Short mmCIF file of C-alpha atoms in Angstrom, two decimals:
data_model
loop_
_atom_site.label_atom_id
_atom_site.label_comp_id
_atom_site.label_asym_id
_atom_site.label_seq_id
_atom_site.Cartn_x
_atom_site.Cartn_y
_atom_site.Cartn_z
CA PRO C 1 -24.77 -147.95 87.84
CA PHE C 2 -21.82 -147.45 90.16
CA ASP C 3 -20.19 -144.92 87.82
CA PHE C 4 -23.48 -143.06 87.45
CA PHE C 5 -24.04 -142.76 91.20
CA GLN C 6 -20.38 -141.89 91.78
CA GLY C 7 -20.66 -139.10 89.23
CA PHE C 8 -23.94 -137.85 90.68
CA GLY C 9 -22.47 -137.91 94.20
CA SER C 10 -19.44 -135.90 93.08
CA TYR C 11 -21.70 -133.40 91.30
CA TRP C 12 -23.88 -133.15 94.42
CA GLU C 13 -20.89 -132.34 96.62
CA LYS C 14 -19.46 -129.87 94.10
CA GLN C 15 -22.79 -127.98 94.17
CA GLY C 16 -22.75 -127.87 97.98
CA TRP C 17 -26.10 -129.60 98.32
CA GLY C 18 -24.97 -131.89 101.12
CA ARG C 19 -25.42 -129.18 103.74
CA ILE C 20 -29.03 -128.22 103.05
CA GLY C 21 -32.48 -129.79 103.44
CA HIS C 22 -34.27 -131.25 100.46
CA GLN C 23 -37.90 -131.20 99.37
CA LEU C 24 -39.03 -133.72 96.76
CA GLU C 25 -39.14 -131.01 94.09
CA ASP C 26 -35.56 -130.04 94.93
CA LEU C 27 -34.38 -133.62 94.50
CA PHE C 28 -35.98 -133.83 91.05
CA LYS C 29 -34.47 -130.44 90.10
CA ARG C 30 -31.01 -131.49 91.20
CA LEU C 31 -31.13 -134.85 89.44
CA PHE C 32 -32.32 -133.16 86.25
CA SER C 33 -29.57 -130.53 86.55
CA PHE C 34 -26.97 -133.30 86.74
CA LEU C 35 -28.48 -135.26 83.85
CA LYS C 36 -28.66 -132.14 81.64
CA GLU C 37 -24.99 -131.47 82.25
CA VAL C 38 -23.80 -135.05 81.75
CA TYR C 39 -26.23 -136.10 78.97
CA PRO C 40 -27.32 -132.85 77.27
CA GLU C 41 -28.39 -134.68 74.10
CA ASN C 42 -30.99 -136.62 76.12
CA ALA C 43 -32.29 -133.75 78.26
CA SER C 44 -35.75 -133.49 76.69
CA SER C 45 -36.32 -137.25 76.84
CA VAL C 46 -35.11 -137.42 80.44
CA GLU C 47 -37.33 -134.50 81.40
CA SER C 48 -40.36 -136.24 79.85
CA ILE C 49 -39.75 -139.43 81.80
CA MET C 50 -39.08 -137.53 85.02
CA LYS C 51 -42.32 -135.51 84.62
CA TYR C 52 -44.19 -138.78 84.16
CA ASP C 53 -42.60 -140.29 87.25
CA TYR C 54 -43.22 -137.21 89.36
CA LEU C 55 -46.87 -136.76 88.37
CA ASN C 56 -47.58 -140.47 88.56
CA ASN C 57 -46.57 -140.53 92.22
CA GLN C 58 -48.47 -137.46 93.41
CA ARG C 59 -51.75 -137.79 95.26
CA TYR C 60 -52.77 -134.17 94.66
CA LYS C 61 -52.24 -131.64 91.91
CA PRO C 62 -48.77 -130.18 92.58
CA ARG C 63 -48.55 -126.49 93.35
CA LYS C 64 -44.88 -126.03 92.56
CA PRO C 65 -43.53 -128.45 89.94
CA TRP C 66 -39.77 -128.86 89.67
CA TRP C 67 -39.49 -128.24 85.92
CA ASP C 68 -39.15 -124.90 84.15
CA SER C 69 -40.72 -125.67 80.77
CA PHE C 70 -44.40 -124.83 80.93
CA LEU C 71 -47.04 -124.46 78.25
CA ASP C 72 -48.00 -120.98 77.23
CA SER C 73 -51.63 -120.09 77.80
CA SER C 74 -52.71 -120.39 74.15
CA GLU C 75 -51.22 -123.87 73.78
CA ARG C 76 -52.80 -124.98 77.07
CA ALA C 77 -56.15 -123.58 75.91
CA ALA C 78 -55.86 -125.56 72.66
CA VAL C 79 -55.23 -128.80 74.57
CA TYR C 80 -58.17 -128.21 76.92
CA LYS C 81 -60.43 -127.26 74.02
CA LEU C 82 -59.59 -130.51 72.27
CA LEU C 83 -60.22 -132.51 75.45
CA LEU C 84 -63.60 -130.87 75.99
CA GLU C 85 -64.68 -131.37 72.38
CA ASN C 86 -63.10 -134.78 71.85
CA PRO C 87 -62.10 -136.54 75.10
CA LEU C 88 -61.16 -139.66 73.10
CA ALA C 89 -58.06 -137.75 71.96
CA ALA C 90 -56.56 -138.79 75.32
CA GLY C 91 -57.91 -142.33 75.05
CA GLU C 92 -60.95 -144.30 76.16
CA ALA C 93 -59.92 -144.37 79.82
CA PHE C 94 -59.81 -140.57 79.90
CA ALA C 95 -63.10 -140.23 78.00
CA SER C 96 -64.78 -142.55 80.51
CA LEU C 97 -64.04 -140.02 83.27
CA GLN C 98 -66.55 -137.65 81.61
CA LEU C 99 -64.90 -134.56 83.09
CA GLN C 100 -66.75 -131.28 82.80
CA GLU C 101 -64.85 -128.08 81.97
CA LYS C 102 -64.58 -126.95 85.61
CA GLU C 103 -63.23 -130.35 86.71
CA LEU C 104 -60.78 -130.45 83.83
CA TYR C 105 -59.21 -127.12 84.76
CA LYS C 106 -59.30 -127.76 88.50
CA HIS C 107 -57.98 -131.33 88.68
CA THR C 108 -55.59 -131.71 85.74
CA VAL C 109 -52.09 -130.71 84.74
CA VAL C 110 -50.99 -130.61 81.10
CA GLU C 111 -47.30 -130.56 80.30
CA PRO C 112 -45.32 -130.81 77.06
CA VAL C 113 -43.26 -133.98 76.64
CA GLN C 114 -40.99 -135.36 73.95
CA MET C 115 -41.58 -139.02 74.81
CA MET C 116 -44.69 -141.04 75.47
CA LYS C 117 -45.21 -144.40 77.07
CA GLN C 118 -46.95 -146.77 74.67
CA ASP C 119 -47.57 -150.41 75.54
CA GLY C 120 -45.05 -150.19 78.37
CA GLN C 121 -42.29 -148.78 76.14
CA TRP C 122 -40.99 -145.21 75.87
CA VAL C 123 -41.10 -143.84 72.33
CA VAL C 124 -40.03 -140.47 71.01
CA SER C 125 -43.27 -138.73 70.15
CA PRO C 126 -43.83 -135.05 70.92
CA GLY C 127 -47.07 -134.37 72.71
CA TYR C 128 -48.61 -133.66 76.06
CA LEU C 129 -48.78 -135.48 79.33
CA LEU C 130 -52.15 -135.07 81.00
CA ALA C 131 -52.36 -135.88 84.71
CA ASN C 132 -55.80 -136.07 86.27
CA PHE C 133 -55.87 -135.94 90.07
CA ASP C 134 -58.67 -137.59 91.98
CA PRO C 135 -60.36 -134.91 94.15
CA ALA C 136 -60.45 -137.35 97.08
CA GLY C 137 -56.65 -137.64 97.01
CA ALA C 138 -56.54 -141.19 95.66
CA GLY C 139 -53.76 -140.24 93.26
CA SER C 140 -53.28 -139.48 89.61
CA SER C 141 -54.14 -141.04 86.28
CA LEU C 142 -51.84 -140.20 83.38
CA PHE C 143 -52.73 -139.88 79.72
CA PHE C 144 -50.86 -138.85 76.59
CA ILE C 145 -52.09 -136.66 73.77
CA SER C 146 -50.07 -136.43 70.58
CA LYS C 147 -49.04 -133.06 69.25
CA LYS C 148 -50.48 -134.19 65.94
CA ALA C 149 -53.97 -134.52 67.50
CA ILE C 150 -53.81 -130.90 68.66
CA GLN C 151 -52.59 -129.67 65.28
CA LEU C 152 -55.39 -131.54 63.49
CA HIS C 153 -57.92 -130.02 65.84
CA ILE C 154 -56.84 -126.38 65.43
#
């Protein structure tokens, strides 16, 4: 851990970030920038875990996420179509929410990920992270949808 934080601190100083203010999104961006440079072979896995962490700790749907990889509109539409037609694709807990189309679009975020959390363990499994944000600001609930489920549905 010491070597990691020493390296991150040196990278931080080299970038000149010590002299500017930092929003939460900026901190995630900067950490990811460092991790991509130092561990490029793990970038997609790291990004998946960081997206999970970020969305899991938000009370409201974020307006300006820190990541650059977004779904294109046709892929997003395919995910939402599946969720509307078969909410169990995201699991029983998601299906029990009984979200209508308007609520789904208004209160959720869907992002591509390369890893999913299953039974408390991270496994490499391409798919989508679905974050549902409680309209009252109580926080988020996260669900995973496998890429395979989308492909079977199309």
